[in-house]
Tab-separated table of C-alpha atoms and ligand atoms in Angstrom:
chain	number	residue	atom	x	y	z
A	1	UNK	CA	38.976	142.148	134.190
A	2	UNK	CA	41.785	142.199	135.834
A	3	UNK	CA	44.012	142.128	132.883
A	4	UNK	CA	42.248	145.162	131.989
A	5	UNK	CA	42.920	146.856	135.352
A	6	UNK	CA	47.005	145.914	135.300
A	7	UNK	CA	46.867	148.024	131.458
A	8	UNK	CA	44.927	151.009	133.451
A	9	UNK	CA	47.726	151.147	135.733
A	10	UNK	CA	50.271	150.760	133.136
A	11	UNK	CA	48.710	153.509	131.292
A	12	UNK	CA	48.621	155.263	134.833
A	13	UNK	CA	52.189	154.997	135.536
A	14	UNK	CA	52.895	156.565	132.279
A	15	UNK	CA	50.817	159.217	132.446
A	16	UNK	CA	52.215	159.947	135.933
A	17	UNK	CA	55.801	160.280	133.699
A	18	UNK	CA	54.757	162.704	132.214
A	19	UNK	CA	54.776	166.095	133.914
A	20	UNK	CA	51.834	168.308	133.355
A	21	UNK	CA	53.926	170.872	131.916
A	22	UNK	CA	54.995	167.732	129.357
A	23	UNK	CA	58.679	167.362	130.607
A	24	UNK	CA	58.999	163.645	130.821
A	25	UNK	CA	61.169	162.560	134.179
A	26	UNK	CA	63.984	160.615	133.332
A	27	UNK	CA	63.138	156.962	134.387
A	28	UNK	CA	65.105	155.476	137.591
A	29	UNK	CA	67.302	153.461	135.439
A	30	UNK	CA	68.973	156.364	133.469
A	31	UNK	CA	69.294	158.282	136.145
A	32	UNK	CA	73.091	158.694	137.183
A	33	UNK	CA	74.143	156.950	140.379
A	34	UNK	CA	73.796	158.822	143.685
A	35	UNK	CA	76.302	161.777	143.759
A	36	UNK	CA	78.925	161.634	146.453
A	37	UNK	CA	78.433	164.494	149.201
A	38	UNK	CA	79.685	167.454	148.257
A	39	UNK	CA	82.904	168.757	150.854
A	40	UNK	CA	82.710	172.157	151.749
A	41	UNK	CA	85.818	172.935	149.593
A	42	UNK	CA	83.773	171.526	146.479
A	43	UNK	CA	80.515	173.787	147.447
A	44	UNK	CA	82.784	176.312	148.302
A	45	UNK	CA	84.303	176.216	144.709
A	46	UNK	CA	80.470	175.302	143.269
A	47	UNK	CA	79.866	178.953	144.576
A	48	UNK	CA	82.699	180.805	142.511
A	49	UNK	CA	81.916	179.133	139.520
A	50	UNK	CA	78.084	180.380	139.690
A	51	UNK	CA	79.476	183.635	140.430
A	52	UNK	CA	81.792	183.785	137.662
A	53	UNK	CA	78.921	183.328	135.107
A	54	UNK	CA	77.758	186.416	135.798
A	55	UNK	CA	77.978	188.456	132.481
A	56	UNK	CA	79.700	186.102	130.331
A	57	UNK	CA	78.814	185.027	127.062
A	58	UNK	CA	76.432	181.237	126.734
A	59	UNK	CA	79.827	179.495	125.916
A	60	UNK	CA	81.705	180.596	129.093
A	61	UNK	CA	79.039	179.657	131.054
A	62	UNK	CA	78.376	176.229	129.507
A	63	UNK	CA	81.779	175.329	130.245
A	64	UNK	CA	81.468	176.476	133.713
A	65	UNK	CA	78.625	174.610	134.074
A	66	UNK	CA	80.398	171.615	132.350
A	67	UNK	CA	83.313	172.188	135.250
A	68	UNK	CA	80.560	172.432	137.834
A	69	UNK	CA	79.105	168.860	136.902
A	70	UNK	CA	82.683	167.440	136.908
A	71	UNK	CA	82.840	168.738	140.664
A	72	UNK	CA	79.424	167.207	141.848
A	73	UNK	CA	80.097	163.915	140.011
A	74	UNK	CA	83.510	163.312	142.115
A	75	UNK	CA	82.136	165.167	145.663
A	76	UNK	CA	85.552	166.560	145.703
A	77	UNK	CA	88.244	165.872	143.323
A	78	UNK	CA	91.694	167.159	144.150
A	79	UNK	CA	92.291	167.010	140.743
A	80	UNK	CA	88.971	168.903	139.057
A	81	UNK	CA	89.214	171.573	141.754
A	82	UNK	CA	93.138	171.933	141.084
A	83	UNK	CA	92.512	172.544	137.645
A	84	UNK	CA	89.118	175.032	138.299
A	85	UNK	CA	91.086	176.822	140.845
A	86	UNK	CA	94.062	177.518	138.357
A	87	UNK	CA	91.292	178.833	135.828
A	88	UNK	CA	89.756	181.346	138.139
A	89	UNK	CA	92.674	182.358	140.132
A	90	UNK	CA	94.837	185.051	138.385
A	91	UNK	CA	98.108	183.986	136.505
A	92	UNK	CA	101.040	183.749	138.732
A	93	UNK	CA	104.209	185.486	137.410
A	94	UNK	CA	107.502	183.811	136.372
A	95	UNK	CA	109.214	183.617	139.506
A	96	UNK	CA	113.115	182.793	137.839
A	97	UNK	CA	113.184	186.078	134.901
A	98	UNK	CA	111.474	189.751	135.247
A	99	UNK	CA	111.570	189.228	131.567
A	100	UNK	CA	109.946	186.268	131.140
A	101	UNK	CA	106.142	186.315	129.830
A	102	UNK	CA	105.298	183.014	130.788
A	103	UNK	CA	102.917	182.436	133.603
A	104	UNK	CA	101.945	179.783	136.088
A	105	UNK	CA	104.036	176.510	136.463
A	106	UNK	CA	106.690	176.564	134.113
A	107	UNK	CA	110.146	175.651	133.628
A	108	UNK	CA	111.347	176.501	130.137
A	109	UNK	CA	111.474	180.576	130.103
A	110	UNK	CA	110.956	183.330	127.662
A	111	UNK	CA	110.390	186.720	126.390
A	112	UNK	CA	108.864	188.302	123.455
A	113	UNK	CA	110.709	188.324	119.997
A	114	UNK	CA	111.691	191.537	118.629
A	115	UNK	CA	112.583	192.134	115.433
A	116	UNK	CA	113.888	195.231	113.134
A	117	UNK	CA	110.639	197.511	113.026
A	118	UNK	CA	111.261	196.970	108.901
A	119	UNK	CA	110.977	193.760	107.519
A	120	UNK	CA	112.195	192.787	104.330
A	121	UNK	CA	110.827	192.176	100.933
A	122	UNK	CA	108.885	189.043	101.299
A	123	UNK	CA	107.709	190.794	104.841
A	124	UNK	CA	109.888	188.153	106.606
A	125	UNK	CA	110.896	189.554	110.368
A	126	UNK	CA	114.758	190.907	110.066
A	127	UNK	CA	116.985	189.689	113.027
A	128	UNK	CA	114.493	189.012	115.334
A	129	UNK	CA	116.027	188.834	119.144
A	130	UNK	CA	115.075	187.156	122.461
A	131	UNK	CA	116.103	185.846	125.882
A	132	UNK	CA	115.546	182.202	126.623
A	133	UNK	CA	116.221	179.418	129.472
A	134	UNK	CA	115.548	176.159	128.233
A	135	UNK	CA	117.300	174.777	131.771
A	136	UNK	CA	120.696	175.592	130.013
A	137	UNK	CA	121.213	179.019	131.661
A	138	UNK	CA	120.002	182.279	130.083
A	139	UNK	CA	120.676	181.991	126.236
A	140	UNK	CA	120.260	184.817	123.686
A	141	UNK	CA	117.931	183.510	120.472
A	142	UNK	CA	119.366	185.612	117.062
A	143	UNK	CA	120.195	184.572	113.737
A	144	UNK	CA	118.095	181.394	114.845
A	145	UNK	CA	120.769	180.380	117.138
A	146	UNK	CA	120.690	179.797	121.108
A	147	UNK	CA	123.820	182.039	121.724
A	148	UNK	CA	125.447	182.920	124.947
A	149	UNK	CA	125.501	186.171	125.863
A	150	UNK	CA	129.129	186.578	125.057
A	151	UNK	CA	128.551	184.891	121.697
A	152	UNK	CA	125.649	186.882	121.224
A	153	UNK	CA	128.111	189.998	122.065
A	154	UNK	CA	130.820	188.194	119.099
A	155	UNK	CA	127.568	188.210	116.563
A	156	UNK	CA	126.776	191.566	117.271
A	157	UNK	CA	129.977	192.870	116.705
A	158	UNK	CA	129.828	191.302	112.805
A	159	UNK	CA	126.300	192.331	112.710
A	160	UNK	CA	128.003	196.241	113.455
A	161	UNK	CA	130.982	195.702	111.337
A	162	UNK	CA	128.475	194.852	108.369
A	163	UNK	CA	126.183	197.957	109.135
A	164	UNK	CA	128.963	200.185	108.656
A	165	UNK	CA	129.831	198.371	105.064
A	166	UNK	CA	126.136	199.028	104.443
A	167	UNK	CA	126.801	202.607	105.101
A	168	UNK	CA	129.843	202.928	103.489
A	169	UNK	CA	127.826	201.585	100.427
A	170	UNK	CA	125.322	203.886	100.701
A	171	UNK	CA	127.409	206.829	100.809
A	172	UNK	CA	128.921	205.257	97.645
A	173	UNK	CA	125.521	205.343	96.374
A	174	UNK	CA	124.858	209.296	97.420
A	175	UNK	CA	128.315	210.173	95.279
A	176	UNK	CA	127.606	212.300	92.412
A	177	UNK	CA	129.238	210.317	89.661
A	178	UNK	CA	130.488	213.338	87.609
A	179	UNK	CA	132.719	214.202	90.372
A	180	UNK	CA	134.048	210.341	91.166
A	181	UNK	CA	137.798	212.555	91.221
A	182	UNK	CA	137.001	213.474	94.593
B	1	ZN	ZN1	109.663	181.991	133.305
């Protein structure tokens, strides 16, 4: 009988798992240690990242969700709220170059190549041109070379001296041959 009665309560407890709308509770043992108490600067940041869900697509909000789990896990985590703070607060200009298009914490600078609007024949970028700082002072990056700027100035003067050959050339070219006396 009372073996009977221990497998009605066993068969009890389980059914009591098992909510009625069939979601099964997780049992005690899986369930993840107590979370730490959340500082005010963690709920605070808990807040923003609900409110930055709002209207972005399922994969956005997964990850904020995935950022938001990080944050109750630790209670407050200098480092997880760093890094979610960086993500939501806009990107901080360069503070060293106007013309540098890096953002945030940075110490190697740059701007955008440019290159002749025409590229040649296998559509490869003709003497493309930009300013760089690697930590060696402003540097000037044509012909694939980290120049100077008064090397860069020495280059350009060839690159000139060769684009008035090239036109010289071409008017060559525009001669009409049956009057090469002239
Ligand atoms: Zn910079």
């Amino acid at each position: 009988m009372k073996t009977a009665t221990t497998h009605t309560t066993t068969a009890s407890a389980l059914a009591a798992a098992t909510a009625p709308t069939g979601k099964v509770h997780p049992l005690l043992a899986d369930l993840p240690p107590a979370a730490p108490a959340l500082t005010s600067r963690a709920a605070d940041v808990l807040q923003q990242l609900e409110q930055a869900k709002e209207g972005q697509d399922a994969n956005y909000c997964a990850f904020l969700d995935l950022v938001a789990e990080e944050i109750r896990k630790a209670g407050d985590s200098p480092a997880v709220l760093d890094n979610v703070l960086a993500l939501l607060s806009p990107k901080t200009p360069c503070t060293a170059y106007a013309w540098c298009v890096k953002t945030g914490d940075h110490d190697e600078h740059m701007n955008a190549c440019t290159s002749a609007t025409c590229t040649d024949a296998y559509g490869r970028e003709v003497l493309s041109v930009n300013l760089i700082d690697w930590g060696q002072g402003v540097k000037v990056g044509l012909l694939d070379l980290d120049l100077t700027p008064g090397e860069a100035r020495d280059k350009l003067a060839e690159l000139r001296t060769h684009l008035d050959h090239i036109e010289r050339l071409i008017a060559l070219a525009e001669q009409d041959p049956t009057r090469a006396d002239q």
